[in-house]
CSV table of N, CA and C in Angstrom, one decimal:
chain,number,residue,atom,x,y,z
A,1,MET,N,208.4,38.8,79.9
A,1,MET,CA,208.4,40.4,78.9
A,1,MET,C,206.8,41.0,80.0
A,2,SER,N,207.1,42.8,80.3
A,2,SER,CA,206.5,43.0,81.6
A,2,SER,C,205.8,43.7,81.3
A,3,PRO,N,203.9,43.8,82.0
A,3,PRO,CA,202.6,44.0,81.4
A,3,PRO,C,202.7,45.2,81.1
A,4,GLU,N,203.6,45.8,81.2
A,4,GLU,CA,203.3,47.5,80.5
A,4,GLU,C,203.5,47.0,79.3
A,5,GLU,N,204.5,45.7,79.1
A,5,GLU,CA,205.0,45.6,77.4
A,5,GLU,C,203.3,44.4,76.5
A,6,GLU,N,202.5,43.7,77.2
A,6,GLU,CA,201.7,42.9,77.3
A,6,GLU,C,200.1,43.5,76.8
A,7,ALA,N,200.3,45.3,77.6
A,7,ALA,CA,199.4,45.9,77.4
A,7,ALA,C,199.3,46.6,76.2
A,8,ARG,N,200.5,47.1,76.4
A,8,ARG,CA,200.4,47.3,74.8
A,8,ARG,C,200.1,46.5,72.9
A,9,LEU,N,201.0,44.9,73.9
A,9,LEU,CA,200.9,44.3,72.0
A,9,LEU,C,199.2,44.0,72.4
A,10,ARG,N,198.3,43.8,73.7
A,10,ARG,CA,196.9,43.6,73.9
A,10,ARG,C,196.5,44.7,72.5
A,11,VAL,N,195.7,46.0,72.8
A,11,VAL,CA,196.2,47.0,72.5
A,11,VAL,C,196.1,47.3,71.2
A,12,LEU,N,197.6,46.7,70.4
A,12,LEU,CA,197.6,46.7,69.4
A,12,LEU,C,197.1,44.8,68.4
A,13,LEU,N,196.9,44.0,68.8
A,13,LEU,CA,195.8,42.9,68.5
A,13,LEU,C,194.4,43.8,68.5
A,14,GLN,N,194.0,43.9,69.6
A,14,GLN,CA,192.5,45.0,69.3
A,14,GLN,C,192.3,45.8,67.8
A,15,ARG,N,193.1,46.3,67.8
A,15,ARG,CA,193.6,47.5,66.3
A,15,ARG,C,193.5,46.4,65.9
A,16,LYS,N,194.7,45.5,65.3
A,16,LYS,CA,194.6,44.5,64.3
A,16,LYS,C,193.3,44.0,64.0
A,17,GLN,N,193.0,43.3,64.6
A,17,GLN,CA,191.5,42.5,64.1
A,17,GLN,C,190.9,43.5,64.1
A,18,HIS,N,190.3,44.0,65.1
A,18,HIS,CA,189.3,45.2,63.4
A,18,HIS,C,189.9,46.0,62.5
A,19,ASP,N,191.4,46.0,62.8
A,19,ASP,CA,191.8,46.8,60.6
A,19,ASP,C,190.9,45.5,59.8
A,20,LEU,N,191.1,44.1,60.4
A,20,LEU,CA,191.8,42.7,59.3
A,20,LEU,C,190.2,42.5,58.8
A,21,GLU,N,188.3,43.1,60.7
A,21,GLU,CA,187.6,43.6,60.1
A,21,GLU,C,187.0,44.6,59.2
A,22,ASN,N,187.5,44.8,59.2
A,22,ASN,CA,187.6,46.6,58.1
A,22,ASN,C,188.4,46.7,57.0
A,23,CYS,N,188.7,45.9,56.4
A,23,CYS,CA,189.8,45.2,55.5
A,23,CYS,C,189.8,45.4,53.7
A,24,THR,N,188.1,44.6,54.3
A,24,THR,CA,187.2,44.2,52.7
A,24,THR,C,186.6,45.9,52.2
A,25,SER,N,186.4,46.9,53.3
A,25,SER,CA,185.5,47.9,52.3
A,25,SER,C,186.8,48.7,51.7
A,26,LYS,N,188.3,48.6,51.8
A,26,LYS,CA,189.1,49.3,51.6
A,26,LYS,C,190.2,48.6,50.7
A,27,MET,N,189.3,47.7,49.7
A,27,MET,CA,190.5,46.5,48.6
A,27,MET,C,189.1,46.8,47.5
A,28,LYS,N,188.3,48.1,47.4
A,28,LYS,CA,187.7,48.1,46.0
A,28,LYS,C,189.0,48.9,45.1
A,29,GLY,N,188.5,47.8,43.2
A,29,GLY,CA,189.6,48.3,43.4
A,29,GLY,C,191.1,47.6,43.0
A,30,LEU,N,191.0,46.3,44.5
A,30,LEU,CA,192.0,45.5,44.0
A,30,LEU,C,191.8,43.4,42.7
A,31,THR,N,192.6,43.7,42.5
A,31,THR,CA,192.5,41.5,41.7
A,31,THR,C,191.5,40.7,43.4
A,32,PRO,N,191.2,40.0,42.6
A,32,PRO,CA,191.1,39.1,43.9
A,32,PRO,C,192.4,38.1,44.9
A,33,GLN,N,193.1,37.5,43.6
A,33,GLN,CA,194.6,38.0,44.2
A,33,GLN,C,195.6,39.3,45.0
A,34,ASN,N,195.3,39.9,45.0
A,34,ASN,CA,195.7,41.2,45.5
A,34,ASN,C,195.1,41.4,46.9
A,35,LYS,N,193.9,42.0,46.8
A,35,LYS,CA,192.4,41.4,48.5
A,35,LYS,C,192.8,39.6,49.2
A,36,LYS,N,192.8,38.9,48.5
A,36,LYS,CA,193.4,37.7,49.3
A,36,LYS,C,194.8,38.0,49.8
A,37,ARG,N,196.0,38.4,49.5
A,37,ARG,CA,197.1,38.7,49.3
A,37,ARG,C,196.9,39.8,50.4
A,38,LEU,N,196.3,40.8,50.8
A,38,LEU,CA,195.6,42.4,51.8
A,38,LEU,C,194.8,40.8,53.1
A,39,ARG,N,194.3,40.1,52.7
A,39,ARG,CA,193.3,39.9,54.2
A,39,ARG,C,194.3,39.0,54.6
A,40,ASN,N,195.1,37.2,53.9
A,40,ASN,CA,196.3,37.5,54.7
A,40,ASN,C,197.1,38.1,55.2
A,41,ARG,N,197.9,38.9,55.1
A,41,ARG,CA,199.1,39.3,55.4
A,41,ARG,C,198.6,40.3,57.0
A,42,HIS,N,196.7,40.3,56.0
A,42,HIS,CA,196.7,41.1,58.5
A,42,HIS,C,196.2,40.0,59.2
A,43,ALA,N,195.5,39.3,58.7
A,43,ALA,CA,195.7,37.9,59.5
A,43,ALA,C,197.2,36.9,59.9
A,44,SER,N,197.9,36.8,58.9
A,44,SER,CA,198.4,36.7,59.4
A,44,SER,C,199.2,37.4,61.2
A,45,CYS,N,198.9,38.2,61.1
A,45,CYS,CA,199.8,40.0,61.5
A,45,CYS,C,198.9,39.8,63.0
A,46,VAL,N,197.6,39.4,63.6
A,46,VAL,CA,197.5,39.2,64.4
A,46,VAL,C,197.3,38.1,64.5
A,47,SER,N,197.3,37.3,63.8
A,47,SER,CA,198.3,35.5,64.2
A,47,SER,C,199.3,35.5,65.0
A,48,ARG,N,199.7,35.7,64.4
A,48,ARG,CA,201.2,36.5,65.1
A,48,ARG,C,201.7,37.0,66.9
A,49,LEU,N,200.4,38.0,67.5
A,49,LEU,CA,200.0,38.7,68.4
A,49,LEU,C,199.9,37.7,68.9
A,50,LYS,N,198.6,36.8,68.8
A,50,LYS,CA,197.8,35.9,69.2
A,50,LYS,C,198.6,34.8,69.8
A,51,LYS,N,200.0,34.4,69.5
A,51,LYS,CA,200.9,33.8,70.0
A,51,LYS,C,202.0,34.0,71.2
A,52,LYS,N,202.6,35.8,70.5
A,52,LYS,CA,202.8,36.5,71.5
A,52,LYS,C,202.7,36.2,72.9
A,53,LEU,N,201.3,36.9,72.6
A,53,LEU,CA,200.3,36.8,74.4
A,53,LEU,C,199.5,35.3,74.8
A,54,TYR,N,200.2,34.5,73.9
A,54,TYR,CA,199.7,33.2,74.4
A,54,TYR,C,200.9,32.5,74.7
A,55,ILE,N,202.4,32.9,74.5
A,55,ILE,CA,203.8,32.5,74.9
A,55,ILE,C,204.1,33.8,76.5
A,56,CYS,N,203.8,34.7,76.4
A,56,CYS,CA,203.8,35.4,77.5
A,56,CYS,C,202.8,34.8,78.8
A,57,ASN,N,201.7,33.8,78.3
A,57,ASN,CA,200.5,33.2,79.9
A,57,ASN,C,201.0,32.6,80.2
A,58,LEU,N,202.3,31.8,79.2
A,58,LEU,CA,202.6,30.6,79.2
A,58,LEU,C,203.2,30.8,79.9
A,59,GLN,N,204.5,32.2,80.3
A,59,GLN,CA,205.4,32.1,80.8
A,59,GLN,C,205.3,32.5,82.4
A,60,ARG,N,204.3,33.2,82.1
A,60,ARG,CA,203.6,33.2,83.5
A,60,ARG,C,203.2,32.6,83.9
A,61,ASP,N,202.2,32.0,84.1
A,61,ASP,CA,202.2,30.5,84.5
A,61,ASP,C,203.2,29.8,84.6
A,62,LEU,N,204.4,29.6,83.9
A,62,LEU,CA,205.2,28.9,84.4
A,62,LEU,C,206.2,29.2,85.9
A,63,GLU,N,205.8,30.9,85.9
A,63,GLU,CA,206.5,31.4,87.6
A,63,GLU,C,206.0,31.2,88.4
A,64,LYS,N,204.6,30.8,87.6
A,64,LYS,CA,204.0,31.3,89.4
A,64,LYS,C,203.9,29.4,90.0
A,65,ALA,N,204.1,29.0,88.8
A,65,ALA,CA,204.1,27.6,89.4
A,65,ALA,C,205.2,27.1,89.9
A,66,LYS,N,206.6,27.9,89.1
A,66,LYS,CA,207.8,27.0,89.5
A,66,LYS,C,208.2,27.8,91.3
A,67,ALA,N,207.1,29.2,91.6
A,67,ALA,CA,207.0,29.3,92.9
A,67,ALA,C,206.5,29.3,93.7
A,68,ILE,N,205.0,28.5,92.6
A,68,ILE,CA,204.4,27.1,94.3
A,68,ILE,C,206.2,26.6,94.5
A,69,ILE,N,205.9,25.6,93.5
A,69,ILE,CA,207.0,24.2,93.4
A,69,ILE,C,208.2,24.5,95.1
A,70,ALA,N,208.7,26.3,94.5
A,70,ALA,CA,209.8,26.5,96.0
A,70,ALA,C,208.8,27.2,96.8
A,71,SER,N,208.4,28.1,97.4
A,71,SER,CA,207.2,27.4,98.6
A,71,SER,C,207.2,26.4,99.1
A,72,LEU,N,206.8,25.3,98.4
A,72,LEU,CA,206.2,23.9,98.3
A,72,LEU,C,207.5,22.5,99.0
A,73,GLN,N,208.0,23.5,98.1
A,73,GLN,CA,209.9,22.0,98.5
A,73,GLN,C,210.1,23.1,99.6
A,74,ALA,N,209.7,24.3,100.2
A,74,ALA,CA,210.6,24.2,102.1
A,74,ALA,C,210.1,24.2,102.8
A,75,ASP,N,208.4,23.5,102.4
A,75,ASP,CA,207.9,24.1,104.1
A,75,ASP,C,207.9,22.0,103.9
A,76,SER,N,208.1,21.2,103.0
A,76,SER,CA,208.7,19.6,102.8
A,76,SER,C,210.3,19.8,103.3
A,77,ASP,N,210.6,20.6,103.6
A,77,ASP,CA,212.5,20.3,103.7
A,77,ASP,C,211.3,20.3,105.4
A,78,ALA,N,211.5,21.6,105.5
A,78,ALA,CA,210.7,22.7,107.1
A,78,ALA,C,210.6,20.9,107.9
A,79,GLN,N,209.4,20.3,107.8
A,79,GLN,CA,208.5,19.2,107.9
A,79,GLN,C,209.5,18.4,107.7
A,80,GLN,N,210.4,17.9,107.2
A,80,GLN,CA,211.2,16.6,107.1
A,80,GLN,C,212.5,18.2,108.6
A,81,ASP,N,212.7,18.3,108.4
A,81,ASP,CA,213.9,18.9,109.8
A,81,ASP,C,213.0,18.2,110.9
A,82,THR,N,211.9,18.8,111.1
A,82,THR,CA,210.9,18.6,112.5
A,82,THR,C,211.0,17.2,112.4
A,83,ILE,N,210.7,16.2,111.5
A,83,ILE,CA,210.6,15.0,111.8
A,83,ILE,C,211.3,14.4,111.9
A,84,ALA,N,212.5,14.2,112.1
A,84,ALA,CA,214.2,14.7,112.1
A,84,ALA,C,214.0,15.0,113.3
A,85,GLN,N,214.5,15.6,114.3
A,85,GLN,CA,214.1,16.6,115.5
A,85,GLN,C,213.5,14.9,116.7
A,86,LEU,N,212.0,15.0,116.0
A,86,LEU,CA,211.3,14.0,116.6
A,86,LEU,C,211.6,12.7,116.5
A,87,LYS,N,212.2,12.9,115.9
A,87,LYS,CA,212.6,10.8,116.2
A,87,LYS,C,213.8,10.7,117.0
A,88,ILE,N,214.8,12.3,117.0
A,88,ILE,CA,216.1,12.0,118.2
A,88,ILE,C,215.4,12.4,119.2
A,89,GLU,N,214.0,13.1,119.0
A,89,GLU,CA,213.5,13.0,120.8
A,89,GLU,C,213.1,12.2,120.7
A,90,ASN,N,212.6,11.0,120.5
A,90,ASN,CA,212.1,10.1,121.2
A,90,ASN,C,211.7,9.0,121.1
A,91,THR,N,213.6,8.8,120.1
A,91,THR,CA,214.5,7.6,120.2
A,91,THR,C,216.1,7.9,122.2
A,92,ARG,N,215.9,9.2,122.7
A,92,ARG,CA,216.4,9.4,123.3
A,92,ARG,C,215.5,9.9,125.1
A,93,LEU,N,214.2,10.0,124.8
A,93,LEU,CA,213.1,9.8,125.3
A,93,LEU,C,212.9,8.2,125.7
A,94,ASN,N,212.5,7.3,125.1
A,94,ASN,CA,213.7,5.6,125.1
A,94,ASN,C,213.8,5.2,125.5
A,95,THR,N,215.6,6.0,126.1
A,95,THR,CA,216.4,5.7,125.8
A,95,THR,C,216.3,5.4,127.9
A,96,LEU,N,215.9,6.7,128.2
A,96,LEU,CA,215.8,7.3,129.6
A,96,LEU,C,214.5,6.2,130.0
A,97,ARG,N,214.4,5.1,129.6
A,97,ARG,CA,213.0,4.1,130.2
A,97,ARG,C,213.6,3.9,131.2
């Protein structure tokens, strides 16, 4: 998810949360069932947006973790190469004695 899309979702979430808080004032003349249905509709919309943002955050964290792992793996490979070269040099020097 692009940063622009994430920002758009955050703004939409704030708007929907505000609508949820203020929806009771717009319910005059509705039956209790309809009031509950409307509140649930607003709440489920907010919940879906929160879930999308949560998944977006998890995906971003996963990508960061993958980048760190790749970097550490490259460091490890470089150190293994250095160790192998030093072992070869050590063996060569020991044979010169």
